[in-house]
Amino acid sequence: MLKIYHSKGTRALRVIWVCEELGVPYEIVPVDFSPEYRAKAEWRAMNPVGKVPAMTDGDMKMFESCAMMQYVLDRYGEGRLQPAKDNPTYAHYLQWCWFAESTFARPLGEIVNHRREFKPELDDVVAEMKRRATLSLNALDQALVDRPFLLGNEFSAADISNGYTIRAYRRLVTEDLPSNADAYFNRLTSMPSYERTVAADEAT
Ligand SMILES: N[C@@H](CCC(=O)N[C@@H](CS)C(=O)NCC(=O)O)C(=O)O
């Protein structure tokens, strides 16, 4: 059984959502998100930089939410939620999965880290990170101009990956999204698998 080490509201939501969509059984192991616990050797053995999440599958232990998501897809997905490697959309599947964490989530994470370390926060720093995140949000909005999902008509894990990041954007920057991104977010969050994910997160 997959064990997903998770703190409420954080990035393992992506992996939980993938499991919910695929119907793959999993167990959530709640993690104390305090900096003190995350600095302990016990947690560093799960995630060497003291971040959340991590995951185990039997003897296998790993961290990085998008890699965890991809592991579940490749091992248990039976081809669902991602195009085949020889499909022309595969390159863009990879692009949007990585974009969600490497580019879009990065300035959002910096806002959270900055607010934790600097009190009062430095307004210019936060404004610059919001500007960078908005650039990414606008790129998604443009990509969605002629399609319901990032790869076209097919919902994929690239949407799950970015859906999590838009959720963070709405919390940290603004709920006022441009029209394509707004319709997309509503489409994603009205899916039953998303509702089950939120319920699982709430119960953590
Ligand atoms: N790229 C990593 C980022 C992990 C990450 O930043 N996790 C956040 C919670 S969502 C965290 O642990 N933040 C605490 C910190 O950075 O000190 C992933 O996708 O798993």
XYZ file of C-alpha atoms and ligand atoms in Angstrom:
224
model
C 0.000 0.000 0.000
C 1.275 3.471 -0.874
C 1.940 5.634 2.173
C 1.770 9.359 1.465
C 3.447 11.501 4.128
C 1.426 14.697 4.064
C 0.697 17.904 5.963
C -2.682 19.514 5.430
C -2.909 21.737 2.331
C 0.548 20.916 0.993
C 1.911 19.417 -2.229
C 1.038 15.761 -1.643
C -2.443 16.895 -2.680
C -1.222 16.265 -6.223
C -0.431 12.625 -5.448
C -3.625 12.088 -3.459
C -5.621 13.503 -6.377
C -3.878 11.134 -8.824
C -4.658 8.171 -6.532
C -8.275 9.283 -6.177
C -8.672 9.659 -9.931
C -7.083 6.255 -10.635
C -8.729 4.458 -7.716
C -5.315 3.416 -6.350
C -5.428 2.625 -2.612
C -3.231 4.776 -0.381
C -2.792 5.730 3.223
C -2.080 9.272 4.413
C 0.524 9.542 7.157
C 0.149 12.998 8.755
C 3.404 14.943 9.184
C 3.969 17.602 11.842
C 4.730 20.679 9.681
C 6.559 22.598 12.419
C 10.116 23.647 11.394
C 11.366 21.898 14.555
C 9.959 18.518 13.509
C 11.025 18.906 9.896
C 14.608 19.592 11.069
C 14.746 16.344 13.059
C 16.814 13.400 11.840
C 13.640 11.276 11.841
C 12.030 13.470 9.156
C 15.290 14.229 7.334
C 15.528 10.478 6.736
C 12.292 10.805 4.732
C 13.014 14.146 3.059
C 16.676 15.228 3.288
C 15.890 18.948 2.943
C 13.169 18.836 5.574
C 10.284 19.588 3.215
C 6.969 17.779 2.849
C 5.878 15.446 1.164
C 7.446 11.997 0.968
C 6.073 8.610 -0.029
C 6.801 4.911 0.466
C 5.685 1.891 -1.520
C 6.942 -1.167 0.344
C 10.719 -0.693 0.618
C 10.754 2.185 -1.888
C 11.048 5.640 -0.331
C 10.965 8.915 -2.298
C 10.265 12.650 -2.161
C 9.339 15.433 -4.704
C 5.612 15.662 -5.354
C 5.676 15.590 -9.176
C 8.077 12.639 -9.236
C 5.801 10.855 -6.753
C 2.836 11.565 -9.020
C 4.690 10.186 -12.038
C 5.738 7.064 -10.095
C 2.102 6.289 -9.247
C 1.065 6.815 -12.888
C 3.842 4.635 -14.300
C 3.464 1.856 -11.734
C -0.319 1.742 -11.251
C -1.909 3.991 -13.891
C -2.260 1.456 -16.721
C -1.812 4.283 -19.205
C -4.432 6.564 -17.678
C -3.903 10.300 -17.024
C -0.875 10.568 -19.317
C -0.358 10.206 -23.078
C 1.741 7.331 -24.435
C 5.395 8.249 -25.045
C 4.916 8.085 -28.820
C 1.850 10.354 -28.713
C 2.552 13.858 -30.146
C 1.180 15.423 -26.928
C 3.712 13.622 -24.699
C 6.288 16.444 -24.905
C 3.702 18.967 -23.757
C 2.546 16.614 -21.029
C 6.097 16.687 -19.615
C 6.383 20.433 -20.167
C 3.227 21.292 -18.200
C 3.895 18.784 -15.401
C 7.330 20.309 -14.802
C 6.107 23.877 -15.308
C 3.645 23.508 -12.428
C 6.390 22.945 -9.875
C 9.642 24.278 -11.374
C 8.338 27.600 -12.685
C 4.829 28.396 -11.438
C 5.051 27.123 -7.844
C 8.536 28.517 -7.252
C 7.694 32.199 -6.578
C 4.624 31.104 -4.575
C 6.835 28.959 -2.338
C 9.163 31.919 -1.903
C 6.262 34.079 -0.665
C 5.468 31.465 1.999
C 9.131 31.038 2.996
C 9.717 34.794 3.046
C 6.702 35.395 5.300
C 7.904 32.701 7.676
C 11.414 34.205 7.965
C 10.849 37.981 7.727
C 8.465 39.811 10.017
C 7.338 42.301 8.923
C 7.533 41.037 5.343
C 9.385 43.071 2.732
C 6.635 44.370 0.444
C 8.895 44.688 -2.627
C 10.002 41.059 -2.367
C 6.460 39.738 -2.050
C 5.259 41.991 -4.914
C 8.032 40.684 -7.185
C 7.162 37.052 -6.386
C 3.486 37.753 -7.066
C 4.454 39.343 -10.395
C 6.458 36.239 -11.343
C 3.645 33.877 -10.359
C 1.165 35.962 -12.368
C 3.372 35.600 -15.455
C 2.969 31.819 -15.118
C -0.761 32.050 -14.480
C -1.124 34.156 -17.636
C 0.868 31.574 -19.621
C -1.625 28.920 -18.521
C -4.529 31.216 -19.386
C -3.144 31.620 -22.931
C -2.536 27.885 -23.335
C -6.175 27.227 -22.421
C -7.695 29.656 -24.912
C -8.938 26.897 -27.265
C -9.136 23.837 -25.002
C -10.686 22.597 -21.755
C -7.482 20.914 -20.506
C -3.793 21.551 -21.096
C -3.426 18.712 -23.593
C -6.747 19.357 -25.328
C -9.912 17.412 -24.543
C -8.140 14.822 -22.375
C -7.751 15.466 -18.640
C -4.232 14.431 -17.538
C -1.898 14.578 -14.568
C -0.510 17.827 -16.044
C -3.867 19.374 -15.059
C -3.632 17.910 -11.567
C -0.129 19.291 -11.170
C -1.157 22.795 -12.258
C -4.524 22.614 -10.484
C -2.667 22.332 -7.186
C -0.516 25.360 -8.069
C -3.486 27.496 -9.149
C -5.073 26.654 -5.800
C -1.950 28.050 -4.101
C -1.955 31.096 -6.415
C -5.555 31.895 -5.443
C -4.606 31.716 -1.779
C -1.370 33.707 -2.003
C -1.940 36.202 -4.840
C -5.601 36.605 -5.846
C -8.780 34.626 -6.461
C -9.479 36.894 -9.415
C -8.218 34.756 -12.316
C -8.284 35.591 -16.037
C -11.247 33.990 -17.816
C -9.712 30.823 -19.319
C -7.801 30.008 -16.143
C -10.887 30.711 -14.050
C -13.087 28.374 -16.125
C -10.311 25.747 -16.031
C -9.983 25.943 -12.242
C -13.759 25.596 -11.847
C -13.713 22.620 -14.235
C -10.964 20.917 -12.219
C -12.405 21.596 -8.789
C -15.855 20.321 -9.707
C -14.442 16.858 -10.465
C -15.494 14.186 -7.932
C -11.849 13.068 -7.565
C -10.919 16.618 -6.507
C -13.745 16.701 -3.968
C -12.536 13.388 -2.497
C -8.985 14.780 -2.397
C -10.109 17.833 -0.453
C -12.054 15.613 1.967
C -8.972 13.416 2.513
C -6.864 16.540 3.087
C -9.383 17.970 5.543
C -9.326 14.713 7.499
C -5.488 14.788 7.780
N 9.659 20.607 -5.075
C 9.186 20.061 -3.816
C 8.818 21.234 -2.923
C 8.399 20.769 -1.541
C 7.954 21.964 -0.689
O 8.411 23.120 -0.862
N 7.063 21.665 0.258
C 6.554 22.691 1.149
C 5.153 22.345 1.584
S 4.061 22.263 0.199
C 7.456 22.736 2.370
O 7.794 21.702 2.918
N 7.845 23.937 2.783
C 8.636 24.142 3.952
C 9.964 24.770 3.658
O 10.334 24.940 2.502
O 10.648 25.085 4.626
C 8.000 19.121 -4.076
O 7.296 19.334 -5.071
O 7.798 18.166 -3.304
